[in-house]
Short mmCIF file of C-alpha atoms in Angstrom, two decimals:
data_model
loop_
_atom_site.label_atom_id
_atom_site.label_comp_id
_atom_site.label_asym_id
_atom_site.label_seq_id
_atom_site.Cartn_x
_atom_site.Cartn_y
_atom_site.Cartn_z
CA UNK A 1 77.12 39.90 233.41
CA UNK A 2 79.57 39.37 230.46
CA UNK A 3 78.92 36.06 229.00
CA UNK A 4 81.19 34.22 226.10
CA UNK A 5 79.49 31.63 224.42
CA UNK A 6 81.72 29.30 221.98
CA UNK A 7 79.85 27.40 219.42
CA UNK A 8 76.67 28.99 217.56
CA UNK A 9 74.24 25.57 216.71
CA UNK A 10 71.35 25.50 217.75
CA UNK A 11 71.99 25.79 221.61
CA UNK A 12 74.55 28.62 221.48
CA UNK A 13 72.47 30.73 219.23
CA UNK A 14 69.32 30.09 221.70
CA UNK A 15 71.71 30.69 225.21
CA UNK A 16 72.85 33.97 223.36
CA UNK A 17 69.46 34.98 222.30
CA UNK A 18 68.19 34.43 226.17
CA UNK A 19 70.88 36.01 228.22
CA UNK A 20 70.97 38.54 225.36
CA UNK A 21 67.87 39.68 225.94
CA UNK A 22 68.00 40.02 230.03
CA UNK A 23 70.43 42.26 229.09
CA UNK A 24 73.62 40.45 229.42
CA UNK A 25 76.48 41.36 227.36
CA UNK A 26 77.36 38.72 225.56
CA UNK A 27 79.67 37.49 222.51
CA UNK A 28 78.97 34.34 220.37
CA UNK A 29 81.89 33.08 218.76
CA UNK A 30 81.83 30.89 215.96
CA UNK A 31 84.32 29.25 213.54
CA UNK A 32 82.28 29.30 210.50
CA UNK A 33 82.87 32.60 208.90
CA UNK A 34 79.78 32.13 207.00
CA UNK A 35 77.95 31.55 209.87
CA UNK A 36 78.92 33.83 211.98
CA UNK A 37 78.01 36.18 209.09
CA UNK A 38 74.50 35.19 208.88
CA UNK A 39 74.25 35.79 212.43
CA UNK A 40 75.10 39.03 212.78
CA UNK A 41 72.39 42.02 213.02
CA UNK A 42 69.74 38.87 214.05
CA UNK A 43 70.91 38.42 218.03
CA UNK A 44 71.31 40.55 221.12
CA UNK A 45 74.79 39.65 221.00
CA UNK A 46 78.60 40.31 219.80
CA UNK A 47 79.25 37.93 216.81
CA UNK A 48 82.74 37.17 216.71
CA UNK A 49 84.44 34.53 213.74
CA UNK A 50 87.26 32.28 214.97
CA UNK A 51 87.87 28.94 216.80
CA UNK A 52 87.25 29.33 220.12
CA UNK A 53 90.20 27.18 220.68
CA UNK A 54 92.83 29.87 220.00
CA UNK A 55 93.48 31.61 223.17
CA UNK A 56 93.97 34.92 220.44
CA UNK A 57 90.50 34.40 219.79
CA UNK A 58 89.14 33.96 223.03
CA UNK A 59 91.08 37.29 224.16
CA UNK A 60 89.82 39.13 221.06
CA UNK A 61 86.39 38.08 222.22
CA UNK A 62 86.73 39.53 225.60
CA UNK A 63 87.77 36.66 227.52
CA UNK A 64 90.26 38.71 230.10
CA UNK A 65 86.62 40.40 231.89
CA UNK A 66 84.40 37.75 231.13
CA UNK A 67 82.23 36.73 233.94
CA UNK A 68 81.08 33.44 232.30
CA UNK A 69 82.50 30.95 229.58
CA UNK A 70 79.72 28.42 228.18
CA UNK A 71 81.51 26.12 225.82
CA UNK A 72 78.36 24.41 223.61
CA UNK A 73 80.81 23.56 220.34
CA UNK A 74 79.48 19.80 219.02
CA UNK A 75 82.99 18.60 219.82
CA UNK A 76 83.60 17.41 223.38
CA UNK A 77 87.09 18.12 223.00
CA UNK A 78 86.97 21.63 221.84
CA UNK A 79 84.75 22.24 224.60
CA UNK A 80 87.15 20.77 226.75
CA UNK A 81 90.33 22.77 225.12
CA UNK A 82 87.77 26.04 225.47
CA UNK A 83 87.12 25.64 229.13
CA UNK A 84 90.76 24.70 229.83
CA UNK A 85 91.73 27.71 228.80
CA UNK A 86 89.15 30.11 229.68
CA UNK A 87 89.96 28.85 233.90
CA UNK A 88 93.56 28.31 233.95
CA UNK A 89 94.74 31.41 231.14
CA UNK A 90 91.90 33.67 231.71
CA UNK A 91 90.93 32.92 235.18
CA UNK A 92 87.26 33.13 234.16
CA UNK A 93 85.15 32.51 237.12
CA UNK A 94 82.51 30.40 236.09
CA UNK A 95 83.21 28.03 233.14
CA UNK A 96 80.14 25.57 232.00
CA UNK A 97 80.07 23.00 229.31
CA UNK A 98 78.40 21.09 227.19
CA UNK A 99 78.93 17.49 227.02
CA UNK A 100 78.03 15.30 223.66
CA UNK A 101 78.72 11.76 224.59
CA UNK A 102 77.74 10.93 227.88
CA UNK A 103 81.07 8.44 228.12
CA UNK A 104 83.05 11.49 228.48
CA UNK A 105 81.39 13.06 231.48
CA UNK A 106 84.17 11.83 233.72
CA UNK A 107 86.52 14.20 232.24
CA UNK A 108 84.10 17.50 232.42
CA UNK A 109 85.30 18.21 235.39
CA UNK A 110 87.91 21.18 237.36
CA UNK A 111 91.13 19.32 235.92
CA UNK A 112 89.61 20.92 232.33
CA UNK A 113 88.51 23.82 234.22
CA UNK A 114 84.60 22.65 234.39
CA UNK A 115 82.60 24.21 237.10
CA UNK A 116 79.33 22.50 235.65
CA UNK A 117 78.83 20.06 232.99
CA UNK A 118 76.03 19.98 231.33
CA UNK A 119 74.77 16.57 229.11
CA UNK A 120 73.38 17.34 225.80
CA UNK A 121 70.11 16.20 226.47
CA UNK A 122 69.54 18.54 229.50
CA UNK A 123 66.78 21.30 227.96
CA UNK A 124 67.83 24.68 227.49
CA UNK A 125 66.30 26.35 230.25
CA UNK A 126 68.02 23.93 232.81
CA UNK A 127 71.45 24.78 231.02
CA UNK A 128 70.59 28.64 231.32
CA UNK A 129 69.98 27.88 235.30
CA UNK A 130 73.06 26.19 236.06
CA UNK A 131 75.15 28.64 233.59
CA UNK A 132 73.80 31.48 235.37
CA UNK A 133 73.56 29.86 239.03
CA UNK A 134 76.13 33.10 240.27
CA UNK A 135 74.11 35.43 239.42
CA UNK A 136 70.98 36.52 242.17
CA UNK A 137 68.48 37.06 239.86
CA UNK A 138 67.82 35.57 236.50
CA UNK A 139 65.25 34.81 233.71
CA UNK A 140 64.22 31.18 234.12
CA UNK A 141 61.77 30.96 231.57
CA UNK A 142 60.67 33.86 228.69
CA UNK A 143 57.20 33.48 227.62
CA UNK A 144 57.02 36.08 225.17
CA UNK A 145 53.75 34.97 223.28
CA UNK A 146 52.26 35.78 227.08
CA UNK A 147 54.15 38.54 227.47
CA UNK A 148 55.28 36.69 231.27
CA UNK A 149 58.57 36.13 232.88
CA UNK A 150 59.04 33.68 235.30
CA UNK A 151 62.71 34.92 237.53
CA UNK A 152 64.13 33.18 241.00
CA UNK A 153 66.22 35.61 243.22
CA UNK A 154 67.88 33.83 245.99
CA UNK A 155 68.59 35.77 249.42
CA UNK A 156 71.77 36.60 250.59
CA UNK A 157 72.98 37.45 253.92
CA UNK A 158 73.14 40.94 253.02
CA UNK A 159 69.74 40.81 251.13
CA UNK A 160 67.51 43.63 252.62
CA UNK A 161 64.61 41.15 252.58
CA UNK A 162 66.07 38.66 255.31
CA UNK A 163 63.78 38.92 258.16
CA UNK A 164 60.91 40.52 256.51
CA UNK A 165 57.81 38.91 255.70
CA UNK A 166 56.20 38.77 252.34
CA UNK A 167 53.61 41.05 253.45
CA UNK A 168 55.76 43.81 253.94
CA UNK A 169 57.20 43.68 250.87
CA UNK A 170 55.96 45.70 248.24
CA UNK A 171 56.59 43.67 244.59
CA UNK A 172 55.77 45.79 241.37
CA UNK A 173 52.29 46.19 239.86
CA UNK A 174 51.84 42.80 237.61
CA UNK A 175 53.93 40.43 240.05
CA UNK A 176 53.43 37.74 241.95
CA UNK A 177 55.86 35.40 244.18
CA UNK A 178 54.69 31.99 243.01
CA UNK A 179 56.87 30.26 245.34
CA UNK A 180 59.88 29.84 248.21
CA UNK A 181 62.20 26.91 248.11
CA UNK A 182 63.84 26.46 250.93
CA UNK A 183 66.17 24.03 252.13
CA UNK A 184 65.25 22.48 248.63
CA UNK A 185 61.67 22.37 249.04
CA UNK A 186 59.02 24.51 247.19
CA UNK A 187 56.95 26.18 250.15
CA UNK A 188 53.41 28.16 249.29
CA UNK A 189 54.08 32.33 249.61
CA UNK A 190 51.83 33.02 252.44
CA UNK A 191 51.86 36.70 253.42
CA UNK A 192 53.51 35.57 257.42
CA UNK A 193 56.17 33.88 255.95
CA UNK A 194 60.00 35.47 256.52
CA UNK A 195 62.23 35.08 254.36
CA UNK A 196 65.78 33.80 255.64
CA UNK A 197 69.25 33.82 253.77
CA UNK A 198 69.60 30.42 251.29
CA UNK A 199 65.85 31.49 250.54
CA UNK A 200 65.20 31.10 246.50
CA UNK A 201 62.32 33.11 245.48
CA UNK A 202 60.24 32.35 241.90
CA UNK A 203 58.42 35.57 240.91
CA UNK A 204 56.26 35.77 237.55
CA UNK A 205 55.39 39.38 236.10
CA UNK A 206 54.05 40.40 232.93
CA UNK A 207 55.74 44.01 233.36
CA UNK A 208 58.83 44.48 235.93
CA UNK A 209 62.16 44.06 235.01
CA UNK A 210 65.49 41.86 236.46
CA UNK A 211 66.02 44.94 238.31
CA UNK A 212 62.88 45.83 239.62
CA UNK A 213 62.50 42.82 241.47
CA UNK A 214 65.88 42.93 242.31
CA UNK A 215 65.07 45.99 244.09
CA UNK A 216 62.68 44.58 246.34
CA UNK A 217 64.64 41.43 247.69
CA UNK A 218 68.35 42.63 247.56
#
């Protein structure tokens, strides 16, 4: 997935270093030459200097194939401006953004070209979900001092797993399916259960990769 991110705080440098990491390609952009500067070399990311605001910059940064536009400047109106442009000149489809002051929420929404807003106080892994909600399977949660990563993969209707048990599934060495939620409610993995399409699937490993699990349920 190609991922923009405008604004490099303390949240955009985090989101970057995340989706970085799962092996996203992303691009942080940042105003702050200085910044930016410091930056690059120390993220699994593009560093790109320039307000995010200038449709030249956004286009410089890759906006024409982005996948995914995640406006977290300090500024509600810049992140406005961003995702304004990044729908209606870039046609990105899926534009998320942060929100500062919870009086504006009202205006975070598709007339700015807002597929999700996201308040400030929401934690970062909650953002990460609902920035990467289009993809089928992403990194929830990176706990690297444990070495674990905790995924979901949700089931389509071309997902070779609908209609198949868990038992006859064959997950990589160091997994385990923690859970099914289904219908919006968490439902214990037993080995008779079949999986049906809508079917979101939390899997911790220590070892497999996005793809690797991936593999086994699409």
């Amino acid at each position: 997935m190609k991922v923009l991110i405008a604004g490099a705080g303390r949240l955009g440098t985090q989101i970057a270093q995340v989706l970085g990491a799962s092996h996203n390609d992303v691009t942080l952009i940042e105003r702050d030459d200085d910044r930016a500067a410091a930056l690059r070399d120390t993220l699994p990311a593009r560093v790109e200097a320039g307000d995010a605001c200038e449709p030249v910059v956004l286009e410089r940064a890759g906006a024409l194939t982005a996948d995914l536009v995640i406006a977290t400047t300090g500024e509600d109106e810049d992140n406005l401006v961003i995702s304004l442009l990044a729908k209606r000149q870039f046609a990105v489809d899926r534009v998320v953004a942060r929100v500062n002051d919870a009086e504006n929420t009202w205006l975070f929404d598709q007339r700015w070209g807002v597929d999700t807003a996201v308040p400030a106080a929401a934690p970062l892994v909650s953002l990460i979900e609902e920035a990467t909600s289009a993809a089928d399977t992403i990194p929830l949660l990176r706990l690297s001092r444990a070495g674990v990563d905790v995924m979901e993969t949700s089931i389509s209707a071309r997902s070779r797993a609908v209609g198949r048990a868990l038992a006859d599934l064959s997950v990589p060495a160091g997994t385990v399916i923690a859970a099914i939620i289904r219908d919006g409610r968490p439902t214990a993995p037993s080995p008779d259960l079949v999986l049906a399409t809508g079917d979101e699937i939390l899997v911790v490993s220590h070892s497999a990769t996005e793809d690797e699990v991936r593999a086994v349920f699409q």
